[in-house]
Coordinates of C-alpha atoms in Angstrom, one line a residue:
Chain Q
M8 CA -46.9 38.2 0.4
I9 CA -44.2 40.3 -1.6
E10 CA -43.3 43.7 -0.7
L11 CA -40.8 45.6 -2.7
K12 CA -39.9 49.2 -1.7
R13 CA -37.6 51.8 -3.5
L14 CA -35.6 48.7 -4.7
H15 CA -32.2 49.4 -6.1
K16 CA -29.7 47.0 -7.8
S17 CA -26.9 47.9 -10.0
Y18 CA -23.8 45.5 -11.3
I19 CA -20.4 46.7 -11.7
T20 CA -18.3 45.5 -14.2
G21 CA -14.9 46.7 -14.5
N22 CA -15.3 50.5 -14.3
N23 CA -18.8 50.5 -15.7
K24 CA -21.7 50.8 -13.2
L25 CA -25.0 49.2 -14.6
H26 CA -28.0 50.5 -12.9
V27 CA -30.7 47.6 -13.5
L28 CA -33.2 48.4 -11.0
K29 CA -34.0 51.9 -10.2
G30 CA -36.1 52.6 -7.3
L31 CA -39.0 49.6 -7.8
D32 CA -41.9 49.6 -5.6
L33 CA -44.2 46.6 -6.1
T34 CA -46.7 44.7 -3.7
I35 CA -48.1 41.3 -4.5
E36 CA -50.7 39.7 -2.4
Q37 CA -51.0 36.1 -1.5
G38 CA -52.7 34.0 -4.2
E39 CA -52.0 36.4 -6.9
L40 CA -51.1 35.1 -10.7
V41 CA -48.7 37.8 -11.7
S42 CA -46.5 38.0 -14.8
I43 CA -43.8 40.4 -15.4
M44 CA -43.0 41.4 -18.9
G45 CA -40.2 43.6 -20.4
S46 CA -37.7 43.8 -23.0
S47 CA -34.3 42.2 -22.4
G48 CA -32.3 44.5 -20.2
S49 CA -35.7 45.9 -18.7
G50 CA -34.3 44.2 -15.4
K51 CA -37.0 41.6 -15.1
S52 CA -34.5 38.6 -14.5
T53 CA -32.6 40.5 -11.9
L54 CA -36.1 41.2 -10.1
L55 CA -36.7 37.5 -10.5
N56 CA -33.3 36.8 -8.7
I57 CA -33.9 39.2 -5.8
L58 CA -37.4 37.8 -5.3
G59 CA -36.0 34.5 -5.4
I60 CA -33.2 35.3 -2.9
L61 CA -30.5 34.3 -5.5
D62 CA -29.3 37.8 -5.5
S63 CA -28.8 40.6 -3.2
Y64 CA -30.1 44.2 -3.7
D65 CA -28.3 47.5 -2.9
Q66 CA -31.1 49.7 -1.5
G67 CA -34.6 49.9 -0.4
S68 CA -36.3 46.9 1.0
Y69 CA -37.8 43.4 0.3
K70 CA -40.3 41.7 2.6
L71 CA -41.1 38.1 2.0
N72 CA -44.0 36.6 3.9
G73 CA -43.5 39.6 6.3
T74 CA -39.8 39.2 6.8
L75 CA -37.2 41.4 5.7
M76 CA -34.8 39.8 3.2
S77 CA -31.5 41.5 3.6
N78 CA -28.0 40.5 5.0
L79 CA -29.1 37.0 4.9
T80 CA -26.2 34.3 5.4
E81 CA -26.0 31.7 2.8
K82 CA -27.6 29.3 5.2
K83 CA -30.5 31.4 6.0
A84 CA -31.2 32.1 2.1
A85 CA -31.2 28.4 1.5
H86 CA -33.8 28.0 4.3
Y87 CA -36.0 30.7 2.9
R88 CA -35.6 29.2 -0.6
N89 CA -36.4 25.7 0.5
N90 CA -39.3 26.5 2.6
L91 CA -41.1 29.6 0.9
L92 CA -40.0 29.5 -2.6
G93 CA -40.3 27.2 -5.6
F94 CA -38.4 27.6 -8.9
V95 CA -39.5 27.0 -12.3
F96 CA -37.0 27.5 -15.0
Q97 CA -36.9 28.0 -19.0
S98 CA -34.5 25.1 -19.2
F99 CA -36.1 22.9 -16.6
N100 CA -32.8 22.4 -14.8
L101 CA -33.6 18.9 -13.8
I102 CA -30.5 16.8 -12.5
S103 CA -29.6 14.4 -15.2
F104 CA -28.5 11.7 -13.3
K105 CA -31.5 11.4 -11.1
N106 CA -34.9 10.0 -12.2
A107 CA -38.1 11.9 -12.1
V108 CA -39.2 11.1 -8.6
E109 CA -35.6 11.8 -7.0
N110 CA -35.5 15.1 -8.9
V111 CA -38.9 15.9 -7.5
A112 CA -38.0 14.7 -4.1
L113 CA -34.8 16.8 -3.8
P114 CA -36.1 19.8 -1.9
L115 CA -37.5 17.4 0.7
Y116 CA -34.0 15.9 0.9
Y117 CA -32.7 19.3 2.1
Q118 CA -35.4 19.5 4.6
G119 CA -34.4 16.3 6.0
V120 CA -37.3 14.2 5.2
S121 CA -36.5 10.3 4.9
R122 CA -36.0 8.9 1.7
K123 CA -39.0 6.6 1.5
K124 CA -41.3 9.4 2.7
R125 CA -40.1 11.8 0.5
N126 CA -40.2 9.6 -2.6
K127 CA -43.8 8.9 -1.8
I128 CA -45.0 12.3 -1.6
A129 CA -42.9 12.9 -4.9
L130 CA -44.7 10.3 -6.5
D131 CA -48.1 11.9 -5.6
Y132 CA -47.0 15.1 -7.2
L133 CA -46.0 13.2 -10.4
D134 CA -49.4 11.8 -10.3
K135 CA -50.9 15.0 -10.0
M136 CA -49.0 16.0 -13.1
G137 CA -50.1 13.0 -14.9
L138 CA -46.5 11.6 -14.9
K139 CA -46.9 8.6 -12.5
D140 CA -45.8 6.3 -15.4
W141 CA -42.5 8.2 -15.9
A142 CA -41.6 8.4 -12.3
E143 CA -38.5 6.1 -13.0
H144 CA -37.5 7.7 -16.1
M145 CA -34.5 9.9 -16.5
P146 CA -34.8 13.4 -17.4
S147 CA -33.2 12.7 -21.0
E148 CA -36.0 10.0 -21.5
L149 CA -38.8 12.7 -21.2
S150 CA -40.3 15.2 -23.6
G151 CA -39.9 19.1 -22.8
G152 CA -43.5 19.4 -21.6
Q153 CA -43.0 16.3 -19.2
K154 CA -39.7 17.8 -17.9
Q155 CA -41.4 21.0 -17.2
R156 CA -44.1 19.3 -15.4
V157 CA -41.3 17.4 -13.5
A158 CA -39.8 20.8 -12.6
I159 CA -43.1 22.0 -11.6
A160 CA -43.8 19.2 -9.3
R161 CA -40.4 19.8 -7.8
A162 CA -41.4 23.6 -7.1
M163 CA -44.5 22.5 -5.4
I164 CA -43.3 19.6 -3.3
S165 CA -42.1 21.8 -0.5
K166 CA -45.5 23.6 -0.2
P167 CA -44.2 27.0 -1.1
K168 CA -45.7 30.3 -0.6
V169 CA -44.5 31.7 -3.9
I170 CA -43.5 29.9 -7.2
L171 CA -41.2 32.0 -9.5
A172 CA -41.0 30.9 -13.2
D173 CA -38.5 32.3 -15.3
E174 CA -39.7 32.0 -19.0
P175 CA -41.3 28.7 -18.2
T176 CA -42.5 28.3 -21.6
G177 CA -39.6 29.5 -23.6
A178 CA -38.4 26.2 -24.5
L179 CA -41.9 24.7 -25.4
D180 CA -44.0 24.4 -28.2
S181 CA -47.4 26.7 -28.0
A182 CA -49.8 23.5 -27.4
T183 CA -47.6 22.6 -24.4
S184 CA -47.3 26.0 -23.4
I185 CA -50.9 26.2 -23.0
E186 CA -51.0 23.1 -20.8
V187 CA -48.3 24.5 -18.7
M188 CA -50.1 27.6 -18.0
E189 CA -53.4 25.8 -17.3
L190 CA -51.1 23.9 -14.8
F191 CA -50.0 27.2 -13.4
R192 CA -53.6 28.3 -13.0
E193 CA -54.6 25.2 -11.2
I194 CA -51.9 25.6 -8.7
N195 CA -52.6 29.3 -8.2
K196 CA -56.2 28.3 -7.2
D197 CA -54.9 26.5 -4.2
G198 CA -53.5 30.0 -3.0
I199 CA -50.1 29.7 -4.1
T200 CA -48.9 33.1 -5.6
M201 CA -47.3 32.6 -8.9
I202 CA -44.9 34.8 -10.4
I203 CA -44.0 34.4 -14.0
V204 CA -41.4 36.2 -15.9
T205 CA -42.0 36.1 -19.6
H206 CA -41.8 38.0 -22.8
E207 CA -44.5 36.6 -24.6
Q208 CA -47.8 38.4 -24.9
D209 CA -50.1 35.5 -24.9
I210 CA -48.6 33.8 -22.0
S211 CA -48.9 36.9 -19.7
E212 CA -52.3 37.2 -21.2
K213 CA -53.3 34.1 -19.2
T214 CA -52.2 35.7 -15.9
D215 CA -54.6 38.0 -13.9
R216 CA -52.1 40.8 -13.5
I217 CA -49.4 42.1 -16.0
I218 CA -46.4 44.2 -14.8
H219 CA -44.3 45.9 -17.6
L220 CA -41.1 46.6 -16.7
K221 CA -38.9 49.3 -18.6
D222 CA -35.4 50.5 -17.6
G223 CA -35.4 49.2 -14.1
I224 CA -39.0 50.7 -13.0
I225 CA -42.4 49.7 -13.6
E226 CA -43.7 51.3 -16.8
F227 CA -47.3 50.4 -16.3
E228 CA -49.6 47.4 -15.2
H229 CA -52.9 46.1 -16.0
N230 CA -55.3 43.8 -14.5
T231 CA -56.4 41.1 -17.0
K232 CA -58.6 39.2 -14.5
K233 CA -61.8 41.2 -15.6
L234 CA -61.2 40.4 -19.2
V235 CA -60.7 36.9 -18.7
Y236 CA -63.7 36.6 -16.4
V237 CA -66.1 39.1 -17.4
Chain C
M26 CA -22.4 11.1 6.5
F27 CA -24.1 7.6 6.5
D28 CA -26.7 9.1 4.1
I29 CA -27.7 6.9 1.3
D30 CA -28.6 9.6 -1.0
K31 CA -25.3 11.3 -0.7
W32 CA -23.6 8.0 -1.4
Q33 CA -26.0 7.5 -4.4
E34 CA -24.8 10.6 -5.8
I35 CA -21.3 10.3 -5.3
F36 CA -21.4 7.1 -6.9
A37 CA -23.4 8.3 -9.9
T38 CA -20.7 11.1 -10.6
I39 CA -18.2 8.4 -10.3
R40 CA -19.7 6.1 -12.5
K41 CA -20.2 8.8 -15.0
N42 CA -16.3 9.6 -15.0
K43 CA -14.8 6.1 -14.7
L44 CA -11.6 6.8 -16.5
R45 CA -10.9 10.1 -14.7
T46 CA -11.8 8.6 -11.5
F47 CA -9.3 5.6 -11.8
L48 CA -6.6 7.6 -13.2
T49 CA -6.9 10.0 -10.1
G50 CA -7.3 7.0 -7.9
F51 CA -4.3 5.5 -9.5
S52 CA -1.8 8.2 -8.3
V53 CA -3.0 7.7 -4.6
A54 CA -2.7 4.0 -4.8
W55 CA 0.6 4.3 -6.4
G56 CA 1.8 6.6 -3.6
I57 CA 0.6 4.4 -0.8
F58 CA 1.9 1.5 -2.7
M59 CA 5.2 3.0 -2.9
L60 CA 5.0 4.1 1.0
I61 CA 4.3 0.6 2.0
I62 CA 7.0 -1.1 0.0
L63 CA 9.4 1.4 1.3
L64 CA 8.6 1.2 4.8
G65 CA 8.6 -2.7 4.7
S66 CA 11.9 -2.7 3.1
G67 CA 13.2 -0.6 5.7
R68 CA 11.7 -2.7 8.3
G69 CA 13.3 -5.8 6.5
L70 CA 16.7 -4.2 6.6
E71 CA 16.1 -3.3 10.2
N72 CA 15.0 -6.7 11.3
G73 CA 18.0 -8.1 9.4
V74 CA 20.6 -5.9 11.5
R75 CA 18.7 -6.6 14.5
I76 CA 19.1 -10.3 14.2
Q77 CA 22.7 -9.8 13.4
F78 CA 23.1 -7.8 16.8
E79 CA 21.0 -10.1 18.6
R80 CA 23.5 -12.8 18.1
D81 CA 25.2 -11.4 20.9
A82 CA 24.0 -9.4 23.9
T83 CA 23.1 -6.1 22.4
N84 CA 24.4 -4.5 25.8
S85 CA 27.7 -6.1 25.9
I86 CA 31.1 -4.6 25.6
W87 CA 34.2 -6.7 24.5
I88 CA 37.7 -5.8 25.0
Y89 CA 40.5 -7.2 23.1
R90 CA 44.5 -7.0 23.3
G91 CA 46.2 -5.0 20.7
Q92 CA 49.8 -3.6 20.1
T93 CA 51.0 -0.4 21.1
S94 CA 51.6 2.2 18.6
M95 CA 53.0 5.2 20.5
P96 CA 56.0 5.5 23.0
Y97 CA 55.0 5.4 26.4
K98 CA 57.1 6.6 29.2
G99 CA 60.4 5.2 27.6
L100 CA 58.6 2.2 26.4
K101 CA 58.8 1.5 22.5
P102 CA 55.8 1.1 20.3
G103 CA 55.2 -2.2 18.8
R104 CA 54.5 -3.8 22.5
R105 CA 51.9 -6.4 22.5
I106 CA 49.4 -6.1 25.2
Q107 CA 48.7 -9.4 27.2
F108 CA 45.8 -10.3 29.4
T109 CA 45.9 -12.7 32.3
N110 CA 43.7 -13.8 34.8
E111 CA 44.6 -10.9 36.8
D112 CA 42.8 -8.8 34.4
Y113 CA 39.9 -10.7 35.0
D114 CA 40.0 -10.4 38.8
Y115 CA 41.0 -6.5 38.3
S116 CA 38.1 -5.8 36.1
K117 CA 35.7 -7.5 38.3
R118 CA 37.0 -5.7 41.1
E119 CA 37.4 -2.3 39.8
I120 CA 35.0 -1.8 37.0
K121 CA 31.5 -0.6 38.1
N122 CA 28.0 -1.6 37.0
I123 CA 29.0 -4.7 34.9
E124 CA 27.4 -8.1 34.8
N125 CA 28.3 -11.4 33.1
L126 CA 32.1 -10.6 32.9
S127 CA 33.7 -13.5 31.2
A128 CA 37.4 -14.0 30.0
R129 CA 37.8 -16.0 26.9
L130 CA 40.5 -17.9 25.5
S131 CA 40.6 -19.9 22.2
V132 CA 42.4 -23.2 22.1
F133 CA 44.3 -23.0 18.9
R134 CA 46.5 -25.3 17.0
Q135 CA 44.6 -28.6 17.1
R136 CA 41.0 -28.4 17.1
N137 CA 40.1 -32.2 17.1
I138 CA 36.9 -33.3 18.6
S139 CA 35.9 -36.7 18.4
Y140 CA 33.4 -39.4 19.8
K141 CA 33.9 -42.8 19.0
S142 CA 34.5 -42.9 15.3
E143 CA 33.0 -39.8 14.7
Y144 CA 35.3 -36.6 14.5
G145 CA 35.3 -33.0 13.5
N146 CA 37.2 -29.7 13.5
Y147 CA 35.6 -26.9 15.7
D148 CA 36.5 -23.9 17.5
I149 CA 37.5 -24.7 21.4
V150 CA 36.5 -21.7 23.3
A151 CA 37.1 -21.5 27.0
V152 CA 35.0 -19.2 29.2
H153 CA 33.4 -18.1 32.1
P154 CA 29.7 -18.8 32.7
G155 CA 28.8 -15.0 31.9
T156 CA 29.4 -16.2 28.2
K157 CA 26.0 -17.7 28.3
V158 CA 24.4 -14.3 28.4
L159 CA 27.2 -12.5 26.2
E160 CA 26.6 -14.9 23.2
N161 CA 22.9 -14.9 23.7
V162 CA 23.0 -18.8 23.3
E163 CA 19.8 -20.9 24.0
I164 CA 20.4 -23.9 26.2
I165 CA 18.5 -26.6 24.7
E166 CA 19.1 -29.6 27.1
G167 CA 21.4 -29.7 30.2
R168 CA 23.4 -26.7 31.3
F169 CA 26.1 -24.2 30.4
I170 CA 29.7 -23.9 32.1
N171 CA 29.0 -22.9 35.6
D172 CA 31.1 -21.2 38.3
I173 CA 32.0 -24.8 40.0
D174 CA 33.1 -26.0 36.8
V175 CA 35.6 -23.0 36.6
K176 CA 36.6 -23.0 40.2
A177 CA 37.2 -26.9 40.3
S178 CA 38.7 -26.7 36.5
R179 CA 36.1 -29.6 35.7
K180 CA 36.5 -31.3 32.3
V181 CA 33.1 -30.6 31.1
V182 CA 31.9 -29.4 27.8
A183 CA 28.8 -27.5 26.4
I184 CA 28.5 -28.5 22.7
S185 CA 26.4 -26.8 20.0
T186 CA 23.6 -28.3 18.0
D187 CA 25.9 -28.7 15.0
V188 CA 28.6 -30.4 16.7
K189 CA 25.8 -32.7 18.4
K190 CA 24.4 -33.7 15.0
A191 CA 28.0 -34.2 13.8
L192 CA 29.2 -36.5 16.5
F193 CA 26.3 -38.1 18.1
K194 CA 23.7 -38.1 15.4
E195 CA 20.6 -39.1 17.2
E196 CA 22.6 -40.7 20.1
D197 CA 22.0 -39.6 23.8
F198 CA 24.9 -37.4 24.5
L199 CA 24.3 -35.9 28.0
G200 CA 26.9 -37.5 30.4
K201 CA 29.0 -39.0 27.6
Y202 CA 32.6 -38.2 27.2
I203 CA 33.9 -36.7 24.1
K204 CA 37.7 -36.2 23.3
I205 CA 39.1 -32.8 22.7
N206 CA 42.4 -33.1 21.5
N207 CA 42.4 -36.4 22.8
I208 CA 41.7 -35.6 26.4
P209 CA 38.0 -36.7 27.5
F210 CA 35.4 -34.0 28.6
K211 CA 32.0 -34.8 29.9
V212 CA 29.1 -33.4 27.9
I213 CA 27.0 -31.3 30.2
G214 CA 24.8 -29.4 27.9
L215 CA 23.5 -28.6 24.3
Y216 CA 23.0 -25.1 23.2
E217 CA 22.0 -23.2 20.0
D218 CA 23.5 -20.1 18.9
S219 CA 21.7 -18.2 16.1
S220 CA 24.8 -17.2 14.4
E221 CA 26.2 -19.9 12.1
R222 CA 29.5 -19.4 13.0
D223 CA 29.3 -19.4 16.7
N224 CA 27.4 -22.6 16.3
Q225 CA 30.3 -24.2 15.0
R226 CA 32.2 -24.3 18.7
V227 CA 32.1 -26.1 21.9
Y228 CA 32.6 -24.1 25.2
I229 CA 34.9 -25.5 28.1
S230 CA 35.9 -23.7 31.4
V231 CA 38.6 -21.3 31.2
S232 CA 40.5 -22.6 34.1
T233 CA 40.3 -26.2 32.5
A234 CA 41.7 -25.0 29.3
Q235 CA 44.7 -23.0 30.9
K236 CA 45.7 -26.1 32.9
V237 CA 45.0 -28.9 30.1
F238 CA 45.8 -26.8 26.9
T239 CA 47.6 -23.6 27.1
G240 CA 49.3 -23.7 30.5
G241 CA 50.1 -20.4 32.4
N242 CA 47.3 -17.8 32.9
E243 CA 46.9 -16.1 29.6
I244 CA 43.4 -15.0 28.4
H245 CA 42.5 -13.6 25.0
N246 CA 39.9 -11.3 25.6
L247 CA 37.1 -10.1 28.2
A248 CA 33.5 -9.1 27.9
F249 CA 30.7 -8.2 30.0
T250 CA 27.2 -6.8 29.9
T251 CA 26.2 -3.3 31.1
G252 CA 22.6 -3.9 32.3
D253 CA 20.3 -1.1 30.9
A254 CA 23.0 1.4 30.7
T255 CA 22.4 4.0 28.0
M256 CA 24.9 4.8 25.6
E257 CA 26.3 7.5 27.6
E258 CA 26.7 5.3 30.4
S259 CA 28.4 2.7 28.3
M260 CA 30.9 5.1 26.7
K261 CA 31.6 6.1 30.2
I262 CA 32.5 2.6 31.5
E263 CA 34.5 2.2 28.1
N264 CA 36.5 5.4 29.0
D265 CA 36.9 4.1 32.5
I266 CA 38.2 0.9 31.2
R267 CA 40.6 2.5 28.9
S268 CA 42.1 4.8 31.3
K269 CA 42.6 2.1 33.9
Y270 CA 43.9 -0.4 31.6
S271 CA 46.4 2.2 30.2
I272 CA 47.8 2.7 33.7
R273 CA 47.8 -1.2 34.3
H274 CA 49.3 -2.2 31.1
K275 CA 51.5 1.0 30.5
F276 CA 50.3 2.4 27.3
D277 CA 49.3 5.8 26.3
K278 CA 45.7 6.7 27.0
S279 CA 45.2 8.1 23.5
D280 CA 46.9 5.1 21.7
Q281 CA 43.9 3.5 19.8
R282 CA 45.8 0.4 18.8
A283 CA 46.7 -1.0 22.4
L284 CA 43.3 -1.8 23.5
F285 CA 40.2 -2.6 21.2
I286 CA 36.8 -2.1 22.9
N287 CA 33.8 -3.2 20.9
N288 CA 30.9 -1.4 22.6
N289 CA 27.8 -3.0 21.4
V290 CA 25.5 -0.7 23.1
E291 CA 27.1 2.1 21.0
E292 CA 26.7 0.2 17.8
Y293 CA 23.3 -0.9 18.8
E294 CA 22.2 2.8 19.4
K295 CA 23.9 4.0 16.4
F296 CA 22.0 1.5 14.0
Q297 CA 18.9 2.3 16.1
N298 CA 19.2 5.9 15.2
L299 CA 20.2 5.0 11.6
F300 CA 17.0 3.3 11.0
S301 CA 15.0 6.1 12.8
G302 CA 16.6 8.1 10.2
I303 CA 15.8 6.1 7.3
R304 CA 12.4 5.6 8.6
L305 CA 11.9 9.2 8.6
F306 CA 13.5 9.5 5.3
V307 CA 10.9 6.8 3.9
W308 CA 8.1 8.7 5.4
I309 CA 9.1 12.0 3.8
I310 CA 9.6 10.3 0.4
G311 CA 6.1 8.5 0.8
I312 CA 4.3 11.5 1.8
G313 CA 6.0 13.4 -1.1
T314 CA 4.5 10.7 -3.4
I315 CA 1.3 11.1 -1.6
I316 CA 1.2 14.7 -2.0
A317 CA 1.6 14.4 -5.7
G318 CA -1.6 12.0 -5.5
I319 CA -3.3 14.7 -3.4
V320 CA -2.7 17.4 -6.0
G321 CA -4.1 15.0 -8.6
V322 CA -7.1 14.4 -6.7
S323 CA -7.5 18.1 -5.9
N324 CA -7.3 18.8 -9.6
I325 CA -9.9 16.4 -10.7
M326 CA -12.3 17.5 -8.0
L327 CA -11.9 21.1 -9.2
I328 CA -12.8 20.2 -12.7
V329 CA -15.7 17.8 -11.2
V330 CA -16.9 20.9 -9.3
K331 CA -16.7 23.1 -12.6
E332 CA -18.5 20.5 -14.4
R333 CA -21.3 20.2 -11.7
T334 CA -21.7 24.0 -11.5
K335 CA -24.8 24.0 -13.0
E336 CA -26.0 21.0 -10.9
I337 CA -24.7 22.7 -7.6
G338 CA -26.7 25.8 -8.5
I339 CA -29.9 24.1 -9.0
R340 CA -29.4 22.4 -5.6
K341 CA -28.7 25.7 -4.1
A342 CA -31.8 27.2 -5.7
I343 CA -34.0 24.6 -4.1
G344 CA -32.6 24.8 -0.8
A345 CA -29.1 23.4 -0.3
T346 CA -27.0 24.8 2.2
P347 CA -23.3 25.6 1.7
G348 CA -22.5 23.0 4.3
S349 CA -24.4 20.4 2.4
I350 CA -22.5 21.2 -0.8
I351 CA -19.1 21.1 1.0
G352 CA -20.0 17.6 2.5
L353 CA -20.8 16.3 -1.0
V354 CA -17.6 17.4 -2.5
L355 CA -15.4 16.6 0.4
L356 CA -17.0 13.0 0.9
E357 CA -16.5 12.2 -2.7
S358 CA -12.8 13.4 -2.5
I359 CA -12.2 11.2 0.7
L360 CA -14.1 8.4 -0.9
I361 CA -11.6 8.3 -4.0
T362 CA -8.6 8.8 -1.9
A363 CA -9.3 6.3 0.8
F364 CA -10.6 3.6 -1.7
A365 CA -7.7 3.9 -4.0
G366 CA -5.3 4.3 -1.0
Y367 CA -6.7 1.2 0.5
V368 CA -6.0 -0.7 -2.6
G369 CA -2.5 0.5 -2.9
L370 CA -2.1 -0.4 0.8
V371 CA -3.4 -4.1 0.0
L372 CA -1.2 -4.4 -3.0
G373 CA 1.8 -3.2 -1.1
V374 CA 1.3 -5.5 2.0
G375 CA 0.3 -8.4 -0.4
L376 CA 3.7 -7.7 -2.5
L377 CA 5.7 -7.9 0.8
E378 CA 4.0 -10.9 2.0
L379 CA 4.7 -12.7 -1.3
I380 CA 8.2 -11.7 -1.5
S381 CA 9.3 -12.0 2.0
P382 CA 9.6 -15.7 2.3
H383 CA 11.9 -15.6 -0.9
I384 CA 14.2 -13.3 0.6
Q385 CA 17.0 -15.2 2.6
S386 CA 19.6 -12.5 3.1
E387 CA 21.7 -12.0 6.3
F388 CA 20.9 -8.4 6.3
F389 CA 17.3 -8.5 5.2
T390 CA 14.8 -10.5 6.9
N391 CA 10.9 -10.2 7.3
P392 CA 10.3 -7.2 5.2
E393 CA 6.7 -6.3 6.7
A394 CA 4.2 -3.4 7.0
D395 CA 2.8 -3.9 10.6
F396 CA -0.7 -2.7 12.0
R397 CA 0.7 0.6 13.1
I398 CA 1.9 1.4 9.8
A399 CA -1.5 0.4 8.3
V400 CA -3.5 2.8 10.5
S401 CA -1.0 5.5 10.2
A402 CA -1.4 5.1 6.5
T403 CA -5.2 4.8 6.7
I404 CA -5.4 8.2 8.7
L405 CA -3.0 9.8 6.4
L406 CA -5.3 8.9 3.5
I407 CA -8.5 10.4 5.1
V408 CA -6.7 13.4 6.0
S409 CA -5.3 13.7 2.6
G410 CA -8.4 13.0 1.0
A411 CA -10.0 15.9 3.1
I412 CA -7.3 18.1 2.0
A413 CA -7.4 17.4 -1.6
G414 CA -11.3 18.0 -1.4
F415 CA -11.1 21.3 0.7
V416 CA -10.2 23.7 -2.1
P417 CA -12.9 22.3 -4.8
A418 CA -15.5 22.0 -2.0
R419 CA -15.1 25.7 -1.0
K420 CA -15.3 26.8 -4.6
A421 CA -18.4 24.7 -5.0
A422 CA -19.8 26.3 -1.9
S423 CA -19.3 29.8 -3.2
I424 CA -21.1 28.9 -6.5
K425 CA -23.9 31.6 -7.0
P426 CA -27.1 30.2 -8.2
I427 CA -27.8 32.7 -10.5
E428 CA -24.6 32.5 -12.4
A429 CA -24.9 28.6 -12.5
L430 CA -28.5 29.0 -13.7
R431 CA -27.8 31.4 -16.3
D432 CA -29.0 30.0 -19.9
E433 CA -26.3 30.5 -22.5

């Protein structure tokens, strides 16, 4: 599903060149539940941005679903983001003046789905998240956990191949964090690839594969699947 | 464009920032309001002047006698030029491309006109039939002086509505006899002249006047129309007259005081040019005002885009194309501009309609903003809305999601 080869990325700020990713190799198969860990400055956010086609890379190659992601026009990038990817953010990033259903339905709007149809689909997804009764509520009227579940529903509605989550539990208390992680596992069982960036040990331990990033390369990785299921 | 979601989003942002949107819209509304008022007033002035001109035929040329101011071939200056019937015949023969030539003779001294016990003082003007066109009079009943009246020196008179009202009240007047300086004249027609002063007269045949009142063959002035001659052509005719008359009446061709020629074609054209100039000037001022409004809208939209950076970032992350973002901002800008401008348009036209009936000035009539102005203004608004939104929209489209979504 995801194939990174010798990926390099550096940022230039004034005269300083900051080499963030230094020849990263990574392959993630379809249906994996992966967490990426690392201290701040290890390049994990940069990696996630590149995986999410939100940022470009300098060298190497990135294949998503078999397609090489390089030199994309904005329009093309928008298309791939819309069809292949779902995003979940630490700060939820819901649109404040839209209610829960409208927020969830937004990706379908950009796919050109009619209003009636997409709101119906959005309601189904909210139902799955147990938020049907909050469908008409504005984000400001929801708790952190509820907001994140709305955001997850939004990430899922376009039936993406990959969901990218950036510190999805960073703003939640531990009980809610566990709920959200359970949700991710459920989604993952449907075959959607999940990539979660986190710096919390207990969160990453709930994934099947942990990738440790340090100074722009993979320091080590280990499989926790056996530990969980054996 | 007619996507309910897009509109909902636009209205949502507008609702969130009512005061700001209002202030922005106000500058645009004010611009359009001023433009309409200025254009309307310009039109009012133009209408006023045009009506002034239309009291006489706008393609007429009038020739008046003067007094020489330069010596010519041994003749001393200060000599009065005299016109006679021969000048009429000569002009008719020699001057090309003219119509409705009419001599004119005012009967001075006594001007008493009476019918039974009613009487009044009115101008008595002796003319040829062409005067009907020259003075742009409207025949209400009967007829004007005709060629046979002139040829046979009939004692007939065409009276104005004012004279009729004074002498006849409600009585029938056609075929009745009125006394002009105690000589009976048969009333053959009733006319109306939009000029108040010209409505205070009666017209009689020039030949009759010469026989009955003045004696001799003197006439006071000559006038004719030039068809659809352009300004250049009319000036050629004017020059032609001047040179021919200078030979005929023995005065220096460059002596401007010997002969006065009033060329309405030229005057009318001058005024038309003046008004084109005024209109252009008004548009320039108006557009200047609107540009100030556009800059205002553009500024506000830039702030809106900045405030919505994060939202735009989210949209892009979940698959919004740059085109859809540009559309969103552009549409909002056009909406604010068009709506506010429309309000200004309505207020401006409303004010013009309101004050228009209360303005009774000779040189200012019917200030109005016609359909064409409204359409031009509407197009201007939409274009300016698009211009105002363009820079902010481009800025919005270039927002990078990662920067917008960075948690700070």
